[in-house]
GROMACS .gro file of C-alpha atoms in nm:
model
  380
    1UNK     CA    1  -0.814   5.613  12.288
    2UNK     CA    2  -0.488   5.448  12.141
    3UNK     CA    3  -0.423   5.799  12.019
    4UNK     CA    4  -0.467   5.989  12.294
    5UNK     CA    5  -0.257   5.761  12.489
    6UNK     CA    6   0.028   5.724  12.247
    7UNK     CA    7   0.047   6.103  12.227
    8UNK     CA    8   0.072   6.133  12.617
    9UNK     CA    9   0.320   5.905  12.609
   10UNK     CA   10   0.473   6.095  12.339
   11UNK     CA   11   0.489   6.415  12.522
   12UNK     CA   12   0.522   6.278  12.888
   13UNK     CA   13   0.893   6.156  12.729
   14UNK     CA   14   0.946   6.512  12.582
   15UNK     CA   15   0.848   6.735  12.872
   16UNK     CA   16   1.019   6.474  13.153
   17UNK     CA   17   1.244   6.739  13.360
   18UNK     CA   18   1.623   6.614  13.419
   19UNK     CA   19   1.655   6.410  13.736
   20UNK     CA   20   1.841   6.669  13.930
   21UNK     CA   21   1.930   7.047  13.820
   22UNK     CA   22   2.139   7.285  14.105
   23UNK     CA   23   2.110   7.682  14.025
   24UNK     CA   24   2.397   7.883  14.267
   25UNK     CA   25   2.217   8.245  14.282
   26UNK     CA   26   2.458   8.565  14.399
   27UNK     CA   27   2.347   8.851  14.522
   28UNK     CA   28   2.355   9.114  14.744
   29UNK     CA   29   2.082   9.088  14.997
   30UNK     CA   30   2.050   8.890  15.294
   31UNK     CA   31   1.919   8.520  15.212
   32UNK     CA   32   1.605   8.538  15.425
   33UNK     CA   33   1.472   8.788  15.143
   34UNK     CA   34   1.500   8.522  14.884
   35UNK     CA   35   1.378   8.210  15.100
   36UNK     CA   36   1.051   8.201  15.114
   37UNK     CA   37   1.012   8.283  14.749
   38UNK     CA   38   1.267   7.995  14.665
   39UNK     CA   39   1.086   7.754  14.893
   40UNK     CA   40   0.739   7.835  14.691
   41UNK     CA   41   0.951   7.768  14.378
   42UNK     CA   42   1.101   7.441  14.512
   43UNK     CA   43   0.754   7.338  14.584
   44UNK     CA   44   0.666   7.321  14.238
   45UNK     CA   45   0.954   7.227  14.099
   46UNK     CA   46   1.095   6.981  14.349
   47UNK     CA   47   1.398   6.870  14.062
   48UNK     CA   48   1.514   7.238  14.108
   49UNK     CA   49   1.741   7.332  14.435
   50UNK     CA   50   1.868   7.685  14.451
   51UNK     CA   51   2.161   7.770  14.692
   52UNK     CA   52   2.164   8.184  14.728
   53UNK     CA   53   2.513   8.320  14.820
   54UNK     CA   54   2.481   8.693  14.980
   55UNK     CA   55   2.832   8.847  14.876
   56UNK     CA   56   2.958   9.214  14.995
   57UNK     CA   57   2.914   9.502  14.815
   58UNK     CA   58   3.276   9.625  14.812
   59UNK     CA   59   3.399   9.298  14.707
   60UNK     CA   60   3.120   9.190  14.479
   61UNK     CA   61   3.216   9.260  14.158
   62UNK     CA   62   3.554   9.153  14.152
   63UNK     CA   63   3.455   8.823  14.269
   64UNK     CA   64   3.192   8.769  14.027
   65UNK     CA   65   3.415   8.875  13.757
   66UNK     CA   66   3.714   8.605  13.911
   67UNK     CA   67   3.514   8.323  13.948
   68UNK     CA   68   3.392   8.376  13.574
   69UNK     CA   69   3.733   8.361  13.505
   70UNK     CA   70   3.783   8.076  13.658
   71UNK     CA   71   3.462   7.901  13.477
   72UNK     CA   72   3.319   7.870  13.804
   73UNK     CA   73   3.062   8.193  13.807
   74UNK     CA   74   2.744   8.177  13.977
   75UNK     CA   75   2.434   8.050  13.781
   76UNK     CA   76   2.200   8.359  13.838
   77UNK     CA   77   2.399   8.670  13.976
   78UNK     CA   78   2.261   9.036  14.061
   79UNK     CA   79   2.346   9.268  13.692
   80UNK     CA   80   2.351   9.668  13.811
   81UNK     CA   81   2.163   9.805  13.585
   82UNK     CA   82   2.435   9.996  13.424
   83UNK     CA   83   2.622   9.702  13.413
   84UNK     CA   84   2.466   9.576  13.011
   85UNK     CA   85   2.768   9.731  12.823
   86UNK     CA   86   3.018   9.549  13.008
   87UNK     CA   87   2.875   9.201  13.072
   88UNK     CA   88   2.651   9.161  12.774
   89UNK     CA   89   2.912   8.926  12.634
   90UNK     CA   90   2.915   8.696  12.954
   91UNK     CA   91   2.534   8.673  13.066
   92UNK     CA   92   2.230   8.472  12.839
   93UNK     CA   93   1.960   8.635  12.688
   94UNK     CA   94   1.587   8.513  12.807
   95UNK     CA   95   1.459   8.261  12.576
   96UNK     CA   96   1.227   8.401  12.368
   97UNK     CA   97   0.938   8.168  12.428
   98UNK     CA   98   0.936   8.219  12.848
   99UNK     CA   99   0.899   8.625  12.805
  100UNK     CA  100   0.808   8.814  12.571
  101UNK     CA  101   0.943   9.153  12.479
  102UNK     CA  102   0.581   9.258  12.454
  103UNK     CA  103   0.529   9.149  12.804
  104UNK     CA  104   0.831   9.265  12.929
  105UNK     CA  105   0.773   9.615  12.829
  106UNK     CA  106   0.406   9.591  12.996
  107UNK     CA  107   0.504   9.419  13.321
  108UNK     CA  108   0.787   9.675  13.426
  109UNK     CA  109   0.826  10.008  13.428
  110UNK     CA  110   1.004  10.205  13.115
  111UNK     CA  111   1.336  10.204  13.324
  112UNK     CA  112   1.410   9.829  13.311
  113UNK     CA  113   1.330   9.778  12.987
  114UNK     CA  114   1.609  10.132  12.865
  115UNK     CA  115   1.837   9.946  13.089
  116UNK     CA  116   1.794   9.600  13.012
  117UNK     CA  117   1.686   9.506  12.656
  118UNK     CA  118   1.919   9.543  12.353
  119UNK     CA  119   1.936   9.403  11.994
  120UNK     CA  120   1.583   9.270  12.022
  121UNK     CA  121   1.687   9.050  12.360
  122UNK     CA  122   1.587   9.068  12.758
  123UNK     CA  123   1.937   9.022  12.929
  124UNK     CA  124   1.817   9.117  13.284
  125UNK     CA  125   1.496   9.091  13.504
  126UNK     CA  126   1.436   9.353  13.780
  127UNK     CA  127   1.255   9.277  14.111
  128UNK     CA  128   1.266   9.637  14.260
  129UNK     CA  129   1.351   9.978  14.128
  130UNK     CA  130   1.480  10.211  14.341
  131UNK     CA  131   1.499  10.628  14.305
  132UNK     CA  132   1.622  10.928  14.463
  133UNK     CA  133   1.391  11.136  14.664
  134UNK     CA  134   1.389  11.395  14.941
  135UNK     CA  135   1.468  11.299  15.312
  136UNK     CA  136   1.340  11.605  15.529
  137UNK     CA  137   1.392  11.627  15.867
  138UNK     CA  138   1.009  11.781  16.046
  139UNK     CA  139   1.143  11.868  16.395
  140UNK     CA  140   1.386  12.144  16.175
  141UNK     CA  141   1.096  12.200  15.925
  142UNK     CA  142   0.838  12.259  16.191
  143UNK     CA  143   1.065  12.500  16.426
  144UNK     CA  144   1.133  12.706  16.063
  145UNK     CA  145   0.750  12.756  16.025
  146UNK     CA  146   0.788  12.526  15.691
  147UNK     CA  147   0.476  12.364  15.693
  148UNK     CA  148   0.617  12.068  15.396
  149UNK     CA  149   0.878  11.977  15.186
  150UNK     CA  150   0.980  12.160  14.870
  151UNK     CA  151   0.812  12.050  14.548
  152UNK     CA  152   1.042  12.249  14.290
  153UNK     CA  153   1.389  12.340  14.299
  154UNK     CA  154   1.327  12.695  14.328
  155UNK     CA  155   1.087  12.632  14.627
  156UNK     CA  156   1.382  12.416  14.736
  157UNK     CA  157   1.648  12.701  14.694
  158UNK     CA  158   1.440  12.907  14.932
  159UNK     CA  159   1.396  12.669  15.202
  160UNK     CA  160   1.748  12.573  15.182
  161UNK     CA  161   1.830  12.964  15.295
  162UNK     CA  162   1.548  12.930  15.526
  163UNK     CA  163   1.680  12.624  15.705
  164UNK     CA  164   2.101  12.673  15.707
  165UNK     CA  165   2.220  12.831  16.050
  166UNK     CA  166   2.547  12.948  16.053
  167UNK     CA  167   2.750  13.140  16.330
  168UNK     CA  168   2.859  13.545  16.300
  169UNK     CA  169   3.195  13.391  16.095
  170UNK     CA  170   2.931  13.260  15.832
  171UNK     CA  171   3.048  12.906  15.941
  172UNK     CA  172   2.759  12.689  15.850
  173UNK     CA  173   2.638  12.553  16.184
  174UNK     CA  174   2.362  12.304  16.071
  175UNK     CA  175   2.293  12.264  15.687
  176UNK     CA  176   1.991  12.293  15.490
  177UNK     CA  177   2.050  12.059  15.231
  178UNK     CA  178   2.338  11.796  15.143
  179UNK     CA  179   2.470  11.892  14.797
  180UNK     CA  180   2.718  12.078  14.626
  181UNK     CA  181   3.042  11.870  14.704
  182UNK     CA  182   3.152  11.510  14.595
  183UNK     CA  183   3.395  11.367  14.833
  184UNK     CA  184   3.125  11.377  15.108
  185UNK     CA  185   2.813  11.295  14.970
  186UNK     CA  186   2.806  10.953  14.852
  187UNK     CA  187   2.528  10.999  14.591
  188UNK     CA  188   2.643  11.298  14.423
  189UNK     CA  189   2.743  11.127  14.068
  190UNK     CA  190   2.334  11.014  14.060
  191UNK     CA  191   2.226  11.368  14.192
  192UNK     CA  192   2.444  11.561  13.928
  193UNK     CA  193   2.312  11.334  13.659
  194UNK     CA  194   1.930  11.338  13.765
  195UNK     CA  195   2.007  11.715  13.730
  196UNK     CA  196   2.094  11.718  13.368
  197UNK     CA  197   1.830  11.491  13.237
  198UNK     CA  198   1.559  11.707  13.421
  199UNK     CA  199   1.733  12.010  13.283
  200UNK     CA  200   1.684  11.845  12.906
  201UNK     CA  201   2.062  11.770  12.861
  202UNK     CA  202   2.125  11.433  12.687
  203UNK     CA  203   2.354  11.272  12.825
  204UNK     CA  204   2.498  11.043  12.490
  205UNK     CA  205   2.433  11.068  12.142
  206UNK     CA  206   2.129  10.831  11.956
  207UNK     CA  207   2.421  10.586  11.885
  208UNK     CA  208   2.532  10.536  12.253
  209UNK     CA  209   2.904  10.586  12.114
  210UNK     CA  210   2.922  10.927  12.304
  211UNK     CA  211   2.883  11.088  12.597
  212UNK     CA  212   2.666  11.433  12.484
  213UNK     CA  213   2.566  11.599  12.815
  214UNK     CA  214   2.801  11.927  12.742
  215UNK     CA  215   2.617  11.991  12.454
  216UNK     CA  216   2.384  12.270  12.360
  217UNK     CA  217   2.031  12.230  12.355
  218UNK     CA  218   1.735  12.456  12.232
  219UNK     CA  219   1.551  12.686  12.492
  220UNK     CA  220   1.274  12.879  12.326
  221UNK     CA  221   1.453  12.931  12.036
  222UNK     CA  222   1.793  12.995  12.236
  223UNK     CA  223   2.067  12.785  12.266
  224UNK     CA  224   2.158  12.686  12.643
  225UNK     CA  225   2.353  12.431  12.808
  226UNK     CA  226   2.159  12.203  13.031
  227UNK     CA  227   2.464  12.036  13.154
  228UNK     CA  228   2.630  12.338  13.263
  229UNK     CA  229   2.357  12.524  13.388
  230UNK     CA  230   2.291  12.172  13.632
  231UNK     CA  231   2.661  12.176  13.716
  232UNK     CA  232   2.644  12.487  13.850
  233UNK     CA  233   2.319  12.463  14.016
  234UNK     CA  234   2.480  12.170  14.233
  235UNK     CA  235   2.810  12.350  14.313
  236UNK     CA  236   2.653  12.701  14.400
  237UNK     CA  237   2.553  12.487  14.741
  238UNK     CA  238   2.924  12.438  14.838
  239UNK     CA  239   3.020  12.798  14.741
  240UNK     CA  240   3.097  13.043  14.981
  241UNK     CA  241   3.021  13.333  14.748
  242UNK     CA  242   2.649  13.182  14.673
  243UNK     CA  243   2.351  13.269  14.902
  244UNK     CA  244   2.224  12.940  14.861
  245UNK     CA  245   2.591  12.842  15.061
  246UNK     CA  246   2.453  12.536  15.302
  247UNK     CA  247   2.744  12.262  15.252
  248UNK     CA  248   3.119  12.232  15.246
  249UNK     CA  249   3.393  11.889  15.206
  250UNK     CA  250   3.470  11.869  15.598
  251UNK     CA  251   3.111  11.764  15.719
  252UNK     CA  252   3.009  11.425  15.818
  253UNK     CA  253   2.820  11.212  15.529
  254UNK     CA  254   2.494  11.291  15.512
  255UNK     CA  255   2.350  10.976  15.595
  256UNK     CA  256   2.527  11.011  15.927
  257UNK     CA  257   2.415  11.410  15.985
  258UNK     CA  258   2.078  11.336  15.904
  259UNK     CA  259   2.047  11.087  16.153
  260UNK     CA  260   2.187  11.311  16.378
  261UNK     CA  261   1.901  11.575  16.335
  262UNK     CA  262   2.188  11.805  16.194
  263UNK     CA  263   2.066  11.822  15.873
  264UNK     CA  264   1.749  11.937  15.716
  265UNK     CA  265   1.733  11.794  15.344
  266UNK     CA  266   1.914  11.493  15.183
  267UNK     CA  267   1.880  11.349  14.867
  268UNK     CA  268   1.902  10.955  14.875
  269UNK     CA  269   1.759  10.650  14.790
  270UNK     CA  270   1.498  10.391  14.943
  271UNK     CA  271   1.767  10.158  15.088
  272UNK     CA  272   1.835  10.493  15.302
  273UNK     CA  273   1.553  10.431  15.507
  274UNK     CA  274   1.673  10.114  15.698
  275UNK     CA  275   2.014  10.271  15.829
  276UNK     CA  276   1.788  10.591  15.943
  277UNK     CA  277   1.583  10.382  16.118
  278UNK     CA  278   1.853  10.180  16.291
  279UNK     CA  279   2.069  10.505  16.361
  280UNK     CA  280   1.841  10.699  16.463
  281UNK     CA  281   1.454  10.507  16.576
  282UNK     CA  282   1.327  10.848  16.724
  283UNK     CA  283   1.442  11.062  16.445
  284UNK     CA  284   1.121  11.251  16.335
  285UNK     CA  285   1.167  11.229  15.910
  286UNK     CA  286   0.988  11.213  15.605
  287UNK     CA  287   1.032  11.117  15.296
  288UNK     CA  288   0.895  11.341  15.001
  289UNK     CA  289   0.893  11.280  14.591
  290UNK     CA  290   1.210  11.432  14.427
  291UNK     CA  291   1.173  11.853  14.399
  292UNK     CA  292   1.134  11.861  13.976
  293UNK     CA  293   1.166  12.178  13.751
  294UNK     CA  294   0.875  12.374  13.814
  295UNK     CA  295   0.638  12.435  13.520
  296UNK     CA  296   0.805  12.060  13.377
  297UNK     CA  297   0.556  11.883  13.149
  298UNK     CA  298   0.696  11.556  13.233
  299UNK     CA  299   0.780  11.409  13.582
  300UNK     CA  300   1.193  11.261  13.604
  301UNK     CA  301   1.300  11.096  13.849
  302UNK     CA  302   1.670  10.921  13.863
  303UNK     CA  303   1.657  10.553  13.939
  304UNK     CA  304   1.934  10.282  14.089
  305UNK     CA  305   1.865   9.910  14.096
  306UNK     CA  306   1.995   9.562  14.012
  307UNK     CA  307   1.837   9.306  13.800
  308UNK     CA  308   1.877   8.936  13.781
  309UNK     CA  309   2.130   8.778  13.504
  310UNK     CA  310   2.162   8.396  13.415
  311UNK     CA  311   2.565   8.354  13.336
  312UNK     CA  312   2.638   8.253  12.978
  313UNK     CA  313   2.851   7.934  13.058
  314UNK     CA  314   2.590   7.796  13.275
  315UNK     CA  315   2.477   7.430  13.203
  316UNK     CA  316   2.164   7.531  13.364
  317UNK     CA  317   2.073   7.861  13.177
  318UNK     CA  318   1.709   7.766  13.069
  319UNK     CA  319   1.660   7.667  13.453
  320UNK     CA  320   1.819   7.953  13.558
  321UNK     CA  321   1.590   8.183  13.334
  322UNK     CA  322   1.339   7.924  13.425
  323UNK     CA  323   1.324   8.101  13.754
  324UNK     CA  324   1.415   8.405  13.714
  325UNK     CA  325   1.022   8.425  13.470
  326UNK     CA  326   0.902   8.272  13.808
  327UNK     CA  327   1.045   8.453  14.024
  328UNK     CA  328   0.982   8.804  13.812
  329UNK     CA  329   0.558   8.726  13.797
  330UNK     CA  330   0.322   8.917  14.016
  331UNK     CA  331   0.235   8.694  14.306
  332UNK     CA  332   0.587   8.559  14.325
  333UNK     CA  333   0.751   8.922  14.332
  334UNK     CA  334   0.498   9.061  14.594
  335UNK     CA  335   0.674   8.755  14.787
  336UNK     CA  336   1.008   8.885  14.792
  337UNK     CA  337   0.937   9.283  14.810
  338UNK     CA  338   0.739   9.172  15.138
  339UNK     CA  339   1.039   9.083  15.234
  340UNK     CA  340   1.302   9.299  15.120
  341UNK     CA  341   1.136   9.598  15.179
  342UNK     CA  342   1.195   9.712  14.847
  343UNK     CA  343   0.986   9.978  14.588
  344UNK     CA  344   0.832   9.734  14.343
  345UNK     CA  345   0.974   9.730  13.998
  346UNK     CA  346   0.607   9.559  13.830
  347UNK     CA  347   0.352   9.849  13.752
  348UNK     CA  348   0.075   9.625  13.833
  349UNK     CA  349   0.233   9.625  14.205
  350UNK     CA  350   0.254  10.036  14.273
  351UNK     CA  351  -0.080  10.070  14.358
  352UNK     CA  352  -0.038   9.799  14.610
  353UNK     CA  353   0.255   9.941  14.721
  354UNK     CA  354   0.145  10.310  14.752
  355UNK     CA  355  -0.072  10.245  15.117
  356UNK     CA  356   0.319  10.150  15.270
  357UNK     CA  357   0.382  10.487  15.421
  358UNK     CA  358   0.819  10.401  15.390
  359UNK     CA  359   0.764  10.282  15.023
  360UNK     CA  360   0.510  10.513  14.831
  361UNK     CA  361   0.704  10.740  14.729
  362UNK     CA  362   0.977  10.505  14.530
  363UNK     CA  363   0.662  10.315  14.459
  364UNK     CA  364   0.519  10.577  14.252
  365UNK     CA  365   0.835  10.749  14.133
  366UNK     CA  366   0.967  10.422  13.961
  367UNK     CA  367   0.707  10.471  13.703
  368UNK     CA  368   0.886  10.829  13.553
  369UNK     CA  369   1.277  10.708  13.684
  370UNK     CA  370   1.515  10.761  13.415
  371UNK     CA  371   1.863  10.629  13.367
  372UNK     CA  372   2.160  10.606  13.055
  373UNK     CA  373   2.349  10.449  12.929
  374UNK     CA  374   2.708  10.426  13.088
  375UNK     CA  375   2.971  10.238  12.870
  376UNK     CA  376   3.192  10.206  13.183
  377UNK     CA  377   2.975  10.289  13.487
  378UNK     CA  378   3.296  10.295  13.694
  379UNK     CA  379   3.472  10.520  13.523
  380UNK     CA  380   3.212  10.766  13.483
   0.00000   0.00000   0.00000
């Protein structure tokens, strides 16, 4: 008895949390996403208060980056997830003992673990992956006689001709598809990259010291440039010359066309589907996987997220990561995609996900998205 008591008196001491320990979380999103699933956490650990801070998009990272500056940075902040190169030196590596690299690589899909671990460590935990898929408009699909959405790119080029009206000039009256140009379509960086990788190019060397996607690749035995050969596939759309001509740098965004009902085919992500359905309630749309090369072996699908960083000069990194393993589990992260609205980034979660009729699609396509590595994701 004497033993047993000294020893849990022994490890009561040890494992006694600190008296009081406040985490400042930034992100993006509104806060109501985040409160319930910081409540649950609070519940259990009532020495733990987490104040969430939504910032603004435009301003975000140059405030994060200040207030680092400044030693005053946030505890847990929201890491793009091309953001590793740049802010590995400022953000703390999981401890090893709270997840496991092994786990890690089993819990999420491949992306998060390309984007997020390097030299052996987690930096960065995801709660929802987003990808690019196909918003098609069915009022303009049905009136073409197109009974669904294109599932290749060269079913795609054909419905695009099927679906662009222009006037006896040639002026293009309502677009098939939004692509070819980049001052006008906010997403064309992603589309024009999702393009190479699915055409084989890739895009650095095996050292990550240089950016490859110009190079030749092997075809059959013959050489051909992948990077090229996407290039041109996305400009022929803005090109007067091309029959597959359906887009040009004076139209509205796409975002804002679509919701319109003036445009037939857009490319764009999950977070999309909100603004649609704010814009435009009535708008009759659906949302269809990402058109992929025919005859490809492989499924590839482009993907754009954040994940969750603790900062480096925190005094409360182990809390911070602390919460971030909580946060990241299944139960917890069903919580907060509930409410966000958000395609899961857990495999165990996609099958769950795949009976929401907005979220299936991303659901299912965040197991095959792809990314790369981007030394200077502005710049690029």
């Amino acid at each position: 008895g004497v033993v047993i008591l000294v020893a849990a008196i022994f490890f009561g001491i040890k494992q006694k949390p600190p008296t009081q320990v406040s985490l400042v979380f930034w992100g993006l999103e509104n806060e109501e996403v985040y409160s319930q699933a910081i409540q649950t956490f609070k519940e259990k650990n009532s020495y733990i208060s987490i104040e969430y801070v939504q910032k603004k998009p435009e301003t975000y990272e140059k405030e994060l980056l200040n207030a680092m500056a400044a030693a005053k940075g946030p505890d847990i902040f929201s890491l793009g997830h091309n953001w590793l190169p740049r802010y590995k030196d400022k953000i703390s590596a999981a401890p090893a003992g709270l997840i496991g690299l092994k786990d890690y690589y089993e819990a999420f899909v491949d992306v998060a673990s390309f984007d997020f671990i390097a030299d052996g460590s987690i930096w960065a935990v995801p709660l929802s992956v987003d990808t690019l898929a196909l918003y098609w408009n069915k009022d303009i699909f049905n009136s073409a006689g197109i009974p669904e959405p294109p599932k290749t790119w060269d079913d795609f080029l054909s419905v695009v001709s099927a679906l662009t009206l222009r006037d006896e000039q040639g002026n293009i009256l309502r677009p098939g598809a939004a692509l070819g140009a980049s001052g006008n379509i906010s997403q064309a960086a992603d589309i024009l990259a999702m393009l190479m990788i699915q055409s084989g190019a890739e895009m650095t060397n095996k050292s990550k010291t240089q950016a490859t996607f110009n190079a030749a690749a092997s075809l059959n035995g013959s050489a051909y440039k992948p990077g090229e050969t996407a290039l041109k596939f996305y400009t022929d759309f803005a090109n007067p010359q091309r029959p597959v001509y359906t887009w040009h740098s004076r139209l509205a965004e796409p975002l804002i066309l679509f919701s319109q009902g003036k445009l037939a085919m857009m490319i764009d992500y999950a977070s999309a589907l909100e603004e649609i359905k704010t814009l435009a309630p009535y708008l009759n749309f659906g949302v269809a996987p990402l058109p992929q090369i025919k005859d490809a072996e492989t499924k590839v699908n482009y993907a754009d997220y954040f994940g969750q960083a603790v900062w480096k000069k925190s005094k409360n990194a182990q809390y911070g990561w602390k919460f971030l393993a909580w946060l990241s589990q299944k139960d917890n992260a069903k919580i907060y995609l509930e409410a966000a609205k958000k395609p899961t980034s857990r495999r165990d979660l996609v099958v769950w996900q795949k009976s929401d009729p907005s979220l299936a699609v991303f659901a299912e396509q965040g197991l095959s998205a792809r990314s790369w590595y981007q030394a200077d994701n502005e710049g690029i």
